Coordinates of C-alpha atoms in Angstrom, one line a residue:
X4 CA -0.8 5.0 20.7
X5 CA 1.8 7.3 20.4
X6 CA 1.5 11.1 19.0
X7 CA 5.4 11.6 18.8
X8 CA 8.7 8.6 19.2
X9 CA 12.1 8.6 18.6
X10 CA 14.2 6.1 18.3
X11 CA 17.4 7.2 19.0
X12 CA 21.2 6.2 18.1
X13 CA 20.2 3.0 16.6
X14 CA 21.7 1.5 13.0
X15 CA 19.8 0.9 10.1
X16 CA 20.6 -2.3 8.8
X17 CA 19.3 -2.8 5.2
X18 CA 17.5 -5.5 3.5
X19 CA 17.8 -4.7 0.2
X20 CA 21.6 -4.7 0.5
X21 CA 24.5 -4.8 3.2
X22 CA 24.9 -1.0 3.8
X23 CA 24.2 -0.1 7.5
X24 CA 24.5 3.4 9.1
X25 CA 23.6 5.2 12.2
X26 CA 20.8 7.8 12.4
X27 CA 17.4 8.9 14.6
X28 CA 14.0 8.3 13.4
X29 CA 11.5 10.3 14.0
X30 CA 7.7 9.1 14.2
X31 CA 4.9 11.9 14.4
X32 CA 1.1 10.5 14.3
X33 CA 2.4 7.1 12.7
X34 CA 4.4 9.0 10.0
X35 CA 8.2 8.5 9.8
X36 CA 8.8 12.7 9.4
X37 CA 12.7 12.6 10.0
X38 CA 15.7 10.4 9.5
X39 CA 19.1 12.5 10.6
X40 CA 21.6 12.5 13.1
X41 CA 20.7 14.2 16.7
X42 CA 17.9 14.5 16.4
X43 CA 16.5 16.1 19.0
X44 CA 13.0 14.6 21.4
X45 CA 11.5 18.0 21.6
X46 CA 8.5 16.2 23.6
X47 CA 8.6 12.8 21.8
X48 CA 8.9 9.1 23.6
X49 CA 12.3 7.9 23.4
X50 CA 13.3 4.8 22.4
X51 CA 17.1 4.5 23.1
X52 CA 18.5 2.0 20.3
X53 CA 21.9 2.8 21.5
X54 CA 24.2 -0.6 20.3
X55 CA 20.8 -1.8 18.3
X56 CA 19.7 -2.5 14.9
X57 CA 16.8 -0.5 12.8
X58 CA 15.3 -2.5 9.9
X59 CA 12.0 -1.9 8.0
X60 CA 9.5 -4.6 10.1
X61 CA 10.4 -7.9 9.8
X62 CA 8.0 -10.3 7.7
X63 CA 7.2 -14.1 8.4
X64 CA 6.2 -15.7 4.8
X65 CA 5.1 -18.8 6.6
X66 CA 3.1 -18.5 9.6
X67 CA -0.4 -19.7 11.0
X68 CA -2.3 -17.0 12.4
X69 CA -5.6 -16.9 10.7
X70 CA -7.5 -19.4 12.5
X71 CA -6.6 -18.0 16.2
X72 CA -9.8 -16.0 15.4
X73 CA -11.8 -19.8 15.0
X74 CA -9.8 -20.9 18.9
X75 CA -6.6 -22.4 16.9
X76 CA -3.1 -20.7 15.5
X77 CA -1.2 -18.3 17.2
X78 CA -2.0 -14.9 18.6
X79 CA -0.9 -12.6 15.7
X80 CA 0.2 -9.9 18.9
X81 CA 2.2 -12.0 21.1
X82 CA 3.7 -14.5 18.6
X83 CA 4.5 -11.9 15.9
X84 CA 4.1 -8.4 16.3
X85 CA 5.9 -8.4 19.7
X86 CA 8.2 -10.7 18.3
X87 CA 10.1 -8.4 15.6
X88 CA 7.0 -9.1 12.9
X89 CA 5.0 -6.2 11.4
X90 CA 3.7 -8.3 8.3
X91 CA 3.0 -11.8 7.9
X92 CA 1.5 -14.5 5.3
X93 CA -0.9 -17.2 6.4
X94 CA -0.1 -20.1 5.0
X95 CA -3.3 -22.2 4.2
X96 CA -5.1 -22.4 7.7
X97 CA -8.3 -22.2 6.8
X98 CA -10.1 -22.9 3.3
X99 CA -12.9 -21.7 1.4
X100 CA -15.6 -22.6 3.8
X101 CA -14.2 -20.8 6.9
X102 CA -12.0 -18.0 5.2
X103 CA -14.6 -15.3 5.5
X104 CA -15.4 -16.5 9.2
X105 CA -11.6 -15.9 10.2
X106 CA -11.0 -12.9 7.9
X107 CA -14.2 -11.5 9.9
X108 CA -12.7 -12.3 13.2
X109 CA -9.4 -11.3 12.4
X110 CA -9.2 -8.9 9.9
X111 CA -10.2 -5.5 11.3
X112 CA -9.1 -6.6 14.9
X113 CA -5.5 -6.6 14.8
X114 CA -2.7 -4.1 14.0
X115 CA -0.4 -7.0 12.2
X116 CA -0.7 -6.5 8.2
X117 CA -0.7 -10.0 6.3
X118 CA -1.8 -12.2 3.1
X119 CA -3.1 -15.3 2.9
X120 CA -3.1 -18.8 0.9
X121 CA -6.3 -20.6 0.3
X122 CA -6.1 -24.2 1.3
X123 CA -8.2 -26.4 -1.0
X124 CA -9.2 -28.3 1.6
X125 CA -13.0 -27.0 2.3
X126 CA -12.6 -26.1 5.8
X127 CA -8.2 -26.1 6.1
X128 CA -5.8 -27.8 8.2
X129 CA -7.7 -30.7 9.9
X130 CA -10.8 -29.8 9.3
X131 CA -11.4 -33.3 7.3
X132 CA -12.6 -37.0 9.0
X133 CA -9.5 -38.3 11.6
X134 CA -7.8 -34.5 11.3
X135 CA -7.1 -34.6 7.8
X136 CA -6.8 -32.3 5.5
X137 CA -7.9 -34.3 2.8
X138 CA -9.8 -37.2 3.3
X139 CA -11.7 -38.0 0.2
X140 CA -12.2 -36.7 -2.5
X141 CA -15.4 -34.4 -1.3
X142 CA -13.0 -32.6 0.4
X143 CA -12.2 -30.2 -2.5
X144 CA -15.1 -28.2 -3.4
X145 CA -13.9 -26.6 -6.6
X146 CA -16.5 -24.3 -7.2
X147 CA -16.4 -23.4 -3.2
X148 CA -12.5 -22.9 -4.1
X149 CA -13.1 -20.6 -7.2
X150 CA -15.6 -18.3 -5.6
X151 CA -13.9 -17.4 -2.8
X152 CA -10.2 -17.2 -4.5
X153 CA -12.3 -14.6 -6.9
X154 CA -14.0 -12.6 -4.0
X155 CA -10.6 -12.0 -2.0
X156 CA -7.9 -12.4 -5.1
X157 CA -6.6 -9.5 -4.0
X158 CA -5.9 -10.0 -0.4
X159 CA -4.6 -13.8 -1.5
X160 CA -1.3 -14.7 -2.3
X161 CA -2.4 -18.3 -3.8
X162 CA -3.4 -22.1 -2.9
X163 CA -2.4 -24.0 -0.2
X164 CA -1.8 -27.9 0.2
X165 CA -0.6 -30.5 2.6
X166 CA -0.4 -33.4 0.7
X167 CA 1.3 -35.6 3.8
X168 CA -0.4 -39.1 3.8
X169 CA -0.9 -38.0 7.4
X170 CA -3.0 -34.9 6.2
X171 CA -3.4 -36.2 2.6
X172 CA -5.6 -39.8 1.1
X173 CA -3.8 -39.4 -2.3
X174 CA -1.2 -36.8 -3.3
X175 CA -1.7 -37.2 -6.6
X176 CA -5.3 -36.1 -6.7
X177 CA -4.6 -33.3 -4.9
X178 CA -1.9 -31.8 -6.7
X179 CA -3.9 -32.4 -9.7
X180 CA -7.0 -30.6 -8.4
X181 CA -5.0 -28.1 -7.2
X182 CA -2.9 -27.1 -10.2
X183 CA -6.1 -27.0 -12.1
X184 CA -7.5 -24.3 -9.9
X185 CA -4.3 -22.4 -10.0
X186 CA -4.6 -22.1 -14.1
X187 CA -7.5 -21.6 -14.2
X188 CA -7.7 -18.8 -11.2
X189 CA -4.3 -17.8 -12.3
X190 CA -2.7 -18.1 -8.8
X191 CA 0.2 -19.4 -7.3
X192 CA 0.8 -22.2 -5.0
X193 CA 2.3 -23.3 -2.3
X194 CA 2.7 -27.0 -1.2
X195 CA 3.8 -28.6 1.8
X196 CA 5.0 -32.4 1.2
X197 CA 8.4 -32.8 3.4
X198 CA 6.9 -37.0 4.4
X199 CA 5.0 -37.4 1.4
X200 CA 5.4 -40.5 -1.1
X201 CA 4.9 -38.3 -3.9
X202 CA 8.2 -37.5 -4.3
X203 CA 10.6 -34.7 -4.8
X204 CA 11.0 -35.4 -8.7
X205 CA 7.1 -36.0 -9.5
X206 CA 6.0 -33.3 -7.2
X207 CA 8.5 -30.6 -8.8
X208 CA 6.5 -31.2 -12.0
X209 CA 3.5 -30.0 -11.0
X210 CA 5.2 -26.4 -9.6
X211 CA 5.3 -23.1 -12.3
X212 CA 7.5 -19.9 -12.1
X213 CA 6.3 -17.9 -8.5
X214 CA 5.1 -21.6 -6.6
X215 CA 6.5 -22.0 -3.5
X216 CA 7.7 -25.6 -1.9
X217 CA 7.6 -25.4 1.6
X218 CA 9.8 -27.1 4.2
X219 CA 12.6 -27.2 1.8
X220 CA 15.7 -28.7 4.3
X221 CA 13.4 -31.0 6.5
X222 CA 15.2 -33.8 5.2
X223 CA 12.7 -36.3 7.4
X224 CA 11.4 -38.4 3.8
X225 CA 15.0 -39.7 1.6
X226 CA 12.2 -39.1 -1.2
X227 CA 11.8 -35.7 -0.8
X228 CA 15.5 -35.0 -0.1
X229 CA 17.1 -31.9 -2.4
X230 CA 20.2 -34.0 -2.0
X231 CA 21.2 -37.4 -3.1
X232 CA 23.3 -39.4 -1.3
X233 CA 26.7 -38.1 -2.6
X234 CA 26.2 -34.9 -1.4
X235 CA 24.9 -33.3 -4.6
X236 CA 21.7 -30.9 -5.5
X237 CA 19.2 -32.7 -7.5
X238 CA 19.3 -31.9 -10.8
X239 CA 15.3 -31.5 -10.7
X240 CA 15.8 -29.1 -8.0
X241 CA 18.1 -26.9 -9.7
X242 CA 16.0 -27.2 -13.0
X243 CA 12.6 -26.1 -10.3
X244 CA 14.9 -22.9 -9.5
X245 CA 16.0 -21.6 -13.0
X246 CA 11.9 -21.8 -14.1
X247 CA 11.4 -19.5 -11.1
X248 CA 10.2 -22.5 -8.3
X249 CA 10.6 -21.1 -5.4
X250 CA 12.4 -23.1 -2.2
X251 CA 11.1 -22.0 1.4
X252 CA 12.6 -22.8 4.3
X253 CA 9.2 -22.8 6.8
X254 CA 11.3 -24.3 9.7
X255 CA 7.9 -25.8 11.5
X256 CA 7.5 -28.5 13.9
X257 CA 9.6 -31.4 11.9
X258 CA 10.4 -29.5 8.9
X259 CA 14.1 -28.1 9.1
X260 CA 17.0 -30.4 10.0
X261 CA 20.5 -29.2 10.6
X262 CA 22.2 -32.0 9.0
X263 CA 20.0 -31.7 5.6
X264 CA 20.5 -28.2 5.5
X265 CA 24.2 -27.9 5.8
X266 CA 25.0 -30.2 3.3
X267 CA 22.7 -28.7 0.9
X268 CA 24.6 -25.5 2.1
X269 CA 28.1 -27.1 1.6
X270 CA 27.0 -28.2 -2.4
X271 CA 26.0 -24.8 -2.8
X272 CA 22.0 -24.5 -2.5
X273 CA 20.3 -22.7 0.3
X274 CA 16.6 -21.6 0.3
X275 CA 15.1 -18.4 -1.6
X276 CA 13.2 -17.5 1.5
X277 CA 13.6 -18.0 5.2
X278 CA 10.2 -18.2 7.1
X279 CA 9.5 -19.6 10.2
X280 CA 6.1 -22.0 9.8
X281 CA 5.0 -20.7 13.9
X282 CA 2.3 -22.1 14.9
X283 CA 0.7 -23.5 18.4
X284 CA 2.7 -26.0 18.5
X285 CA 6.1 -24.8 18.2
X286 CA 6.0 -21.6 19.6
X287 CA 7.9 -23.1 22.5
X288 CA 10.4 -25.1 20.7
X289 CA 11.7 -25.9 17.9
X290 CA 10.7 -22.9 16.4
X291 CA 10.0 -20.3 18.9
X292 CA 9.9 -17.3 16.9
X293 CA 11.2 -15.9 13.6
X294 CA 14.4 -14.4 15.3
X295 CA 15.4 -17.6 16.3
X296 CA 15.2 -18.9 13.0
X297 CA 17.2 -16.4 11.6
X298 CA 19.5 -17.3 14.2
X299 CA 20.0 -20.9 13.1
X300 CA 20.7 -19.4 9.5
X301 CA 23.2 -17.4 10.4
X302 CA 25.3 -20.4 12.7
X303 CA 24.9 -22.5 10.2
X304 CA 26.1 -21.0 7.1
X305 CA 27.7 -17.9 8.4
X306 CA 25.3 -15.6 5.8
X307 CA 25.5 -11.9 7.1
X308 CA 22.7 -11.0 8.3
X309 CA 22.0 -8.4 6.0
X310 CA 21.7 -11.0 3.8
X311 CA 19.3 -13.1 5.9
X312 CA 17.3 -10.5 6.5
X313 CA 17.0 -10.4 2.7
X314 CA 15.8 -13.8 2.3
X315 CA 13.5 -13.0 5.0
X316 CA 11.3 -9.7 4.4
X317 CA 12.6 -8.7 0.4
X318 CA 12.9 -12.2 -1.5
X319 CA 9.5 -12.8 -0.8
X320 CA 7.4 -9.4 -1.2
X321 CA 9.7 -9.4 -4.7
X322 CA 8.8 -12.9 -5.4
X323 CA 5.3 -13.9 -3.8
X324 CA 2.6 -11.4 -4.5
X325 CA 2.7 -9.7 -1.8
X326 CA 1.6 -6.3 -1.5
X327 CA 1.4 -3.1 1.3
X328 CA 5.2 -4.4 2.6
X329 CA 7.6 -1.8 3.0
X330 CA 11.5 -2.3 2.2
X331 CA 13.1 0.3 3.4
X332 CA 12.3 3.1 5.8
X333 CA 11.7 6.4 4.2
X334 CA 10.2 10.2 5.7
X335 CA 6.8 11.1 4.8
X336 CA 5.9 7.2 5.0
X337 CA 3.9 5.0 7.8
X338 CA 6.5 4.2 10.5
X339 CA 7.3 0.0 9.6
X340 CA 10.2 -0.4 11.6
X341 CA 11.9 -3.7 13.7
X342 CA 14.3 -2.6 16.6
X343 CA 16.4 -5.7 17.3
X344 CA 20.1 -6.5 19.4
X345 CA 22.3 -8.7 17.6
X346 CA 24.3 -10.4 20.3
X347 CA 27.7 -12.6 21.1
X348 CA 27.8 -15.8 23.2
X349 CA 26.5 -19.0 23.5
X350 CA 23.2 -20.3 21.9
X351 CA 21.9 -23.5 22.2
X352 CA 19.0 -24.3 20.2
X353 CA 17.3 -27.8 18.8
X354 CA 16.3 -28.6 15.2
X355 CA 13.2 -30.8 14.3
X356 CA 14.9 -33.7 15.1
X357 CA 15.8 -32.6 18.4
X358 CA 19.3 -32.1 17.4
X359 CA 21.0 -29.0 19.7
X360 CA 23.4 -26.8 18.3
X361 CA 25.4 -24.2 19.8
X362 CA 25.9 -20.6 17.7
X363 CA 28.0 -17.6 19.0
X364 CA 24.9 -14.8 17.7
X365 CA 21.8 -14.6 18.0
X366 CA 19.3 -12.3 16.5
X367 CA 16.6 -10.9 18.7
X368 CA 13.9 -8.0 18.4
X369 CA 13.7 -5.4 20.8
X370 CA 10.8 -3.5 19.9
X371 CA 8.1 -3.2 16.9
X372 CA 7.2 0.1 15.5
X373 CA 4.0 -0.3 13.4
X374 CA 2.5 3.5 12.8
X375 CA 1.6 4.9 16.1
X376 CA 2.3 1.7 18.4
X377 CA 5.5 0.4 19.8
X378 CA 5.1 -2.9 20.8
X379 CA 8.1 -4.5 23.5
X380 CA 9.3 -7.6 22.3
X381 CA 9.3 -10.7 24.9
X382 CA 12.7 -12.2 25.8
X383 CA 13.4 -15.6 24.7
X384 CA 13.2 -15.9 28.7
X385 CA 9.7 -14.9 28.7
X386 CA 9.2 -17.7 26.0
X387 CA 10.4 -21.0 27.8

């Protein structure tokens, strides 16, 4: 813990929009107290962000964290807070019968600030006969569902589903139980289907205004393809966006594919969000951490990265429930901050597939500022 830190010459880069500018920040007892130029340390830590970027913390809307309490996920310190990431949605890891068990371990033990999704699934991702999710029909408890989406609504962003065959016995059913539970809890929910028979069209119909389909560009199932084979957006995709659907990237294990995602960027479509699906077993490829993510972003469609970093921390605080997340850094407010080097050369990175592409930037954070702490960020280096 730190009484007093500066961070000094760095440029804050905005989320909301693309207006950067160069200032100090000041941080006394966790409290930002004052943005200016020159400021001077007058007894403070100094942070020198000299040739460095200053955005509000960076947040991961598709992570898996929660169950590291229960000996799964990742560590919410090493993988994400020293990694650029002050807040962070779970997505689904753990259902109604092990929520409060991981919420116990978890919650009050660690500095990162996050949400969760429920899964459906009575005890989460593989906790069902052979690994699944969902092997029968006894796995949905509604009632188990209900009561614990009504204890913690307000820490909950929604439901959660794979519905997978490999994680799934019947899509159908469990789209259907799920939607049910979202009317009648009036949730959201978020669904992740990138190999599943269901269907792109069929599954879209089951999504409202604020539901979230993960794993948008994984382009591993032709059925679950946004584009047909002419190049084009789907017309039920495009219809799923102007009701309010909205598209997540959640890069994951074998869920983002280069090729998919730059022809859907070529007819026009890119993802609402940009999250990063980090889990145990990607954190050492393909994912590796949100940065690199954004990285991938940026080479392949040549977004600023203003704007990137507005698909990544403001699109989804405006767009998924999610509360406690600051957007821009502001005196007199709990210091929220991501110090991060934007850099030229070459940067060779794989996509699910395994195919390797080559950018000239990459985005990487430097340090974390979350109230009092400053956490150093790990070099990709100290990742391999």
């Amino acid at each position: 813990m730190l009484d007093k830190y500066l961070i000094k010459n760095g440029t804050v880069m905005s989320v909301l929009d693309e207006i950067c500018r160069k200032t100090d920040i000041l941080v006394e007892n966790g409290i930002v107290t004052k943005i200016a130029e020159n400021i001077e340390p007058e007894g403070a830590e100094v942070f020198d962000a000299e040739g460095m970027y200053v955005s509000t913390g960076w947040l991961d809307s598709h992570c898996h964290f929660a169950d590291y309490a229960l000996g799964k996920g990742i560590d919410p310190v090493d993988a994400l807070l020293k990694q650029g990431v002050t807040y962070a949605l779970d997505l689904g890891s753990v259902g109604p019968d092990n929520y409060e068990e991981a919420r116990r371990l978890l919650r009050y033990t660690t500095d990162l600030r996050y949400m969760s999704y429920l899964n459906i699934a009575h005890l989460g991702i593989g906790g069902a006969a052979n690994h699944m999710d969902f092997a029968c029909p006894q796995d949905i408890i509604p009632e188990r569902v209900i009561e614990i989406a009504e204890r913690y609504r307000r820490e909950l962003c929604g439901l959660k589903a794979r519905i997978d065959d490999k994680f799934c016995f019947d899509p159908v059913y469990v789209m259907e139980q799920m939607r049910a539970l979202a009317d009648r809890l009036d949730m959201k929910i978020a669904v992740h289907a990138p190999r599943s028979r269901i269907g792109i069209e069929k599954l879209l119909t089951y999504l409202k205004e604020g539901d979230v389909l993960c794993h948008t560009l994984a382009g591993n199932s032709d059925v679950m393809k946004v584009i047909d084979e002419k190049g084009n957006i789907l017309p039920c995709v495009l219809e799923a966006r102007d009701r309010g659907v909205i598209f997540d990237l959640s890069h994951g294990t074998n869920a983002y594919c280069y090729e998919t995602a730059e022809a859907a960027w070529k007819a026009g479509f890119f993802t609402d969000t940009v999250s990063s699906d980090l889990h145990g077993g990607n954190l050492h490829g393909p994912v590796f951490n949100l940065g690199v993510v954004m990285t991938k972003v940026r080479g392949l469609t040549g977004m600023s990265w203003n704007r990137i970093l507005n698909k990544t921390v403001a699109e989804p605080v405006r767009l998924q429930n999610i509360t406690g997340k600051a957007l821009e850094i502001r005196e007199g407010e709990k210091a929220d901050m991501t110090v991060f080097r934007i850099e030229n050369g070459a940067f060779t990175y794989p996509d699910s597939k395994k195919e390797l592409r080559t950018f000239n930037e990459k985005i990487e954070a430097v340090y974390t500022c979350l109230n009092d702490k400053v956490y150093v960020c790990r070099s990709m280096e100290e990742l391999q």
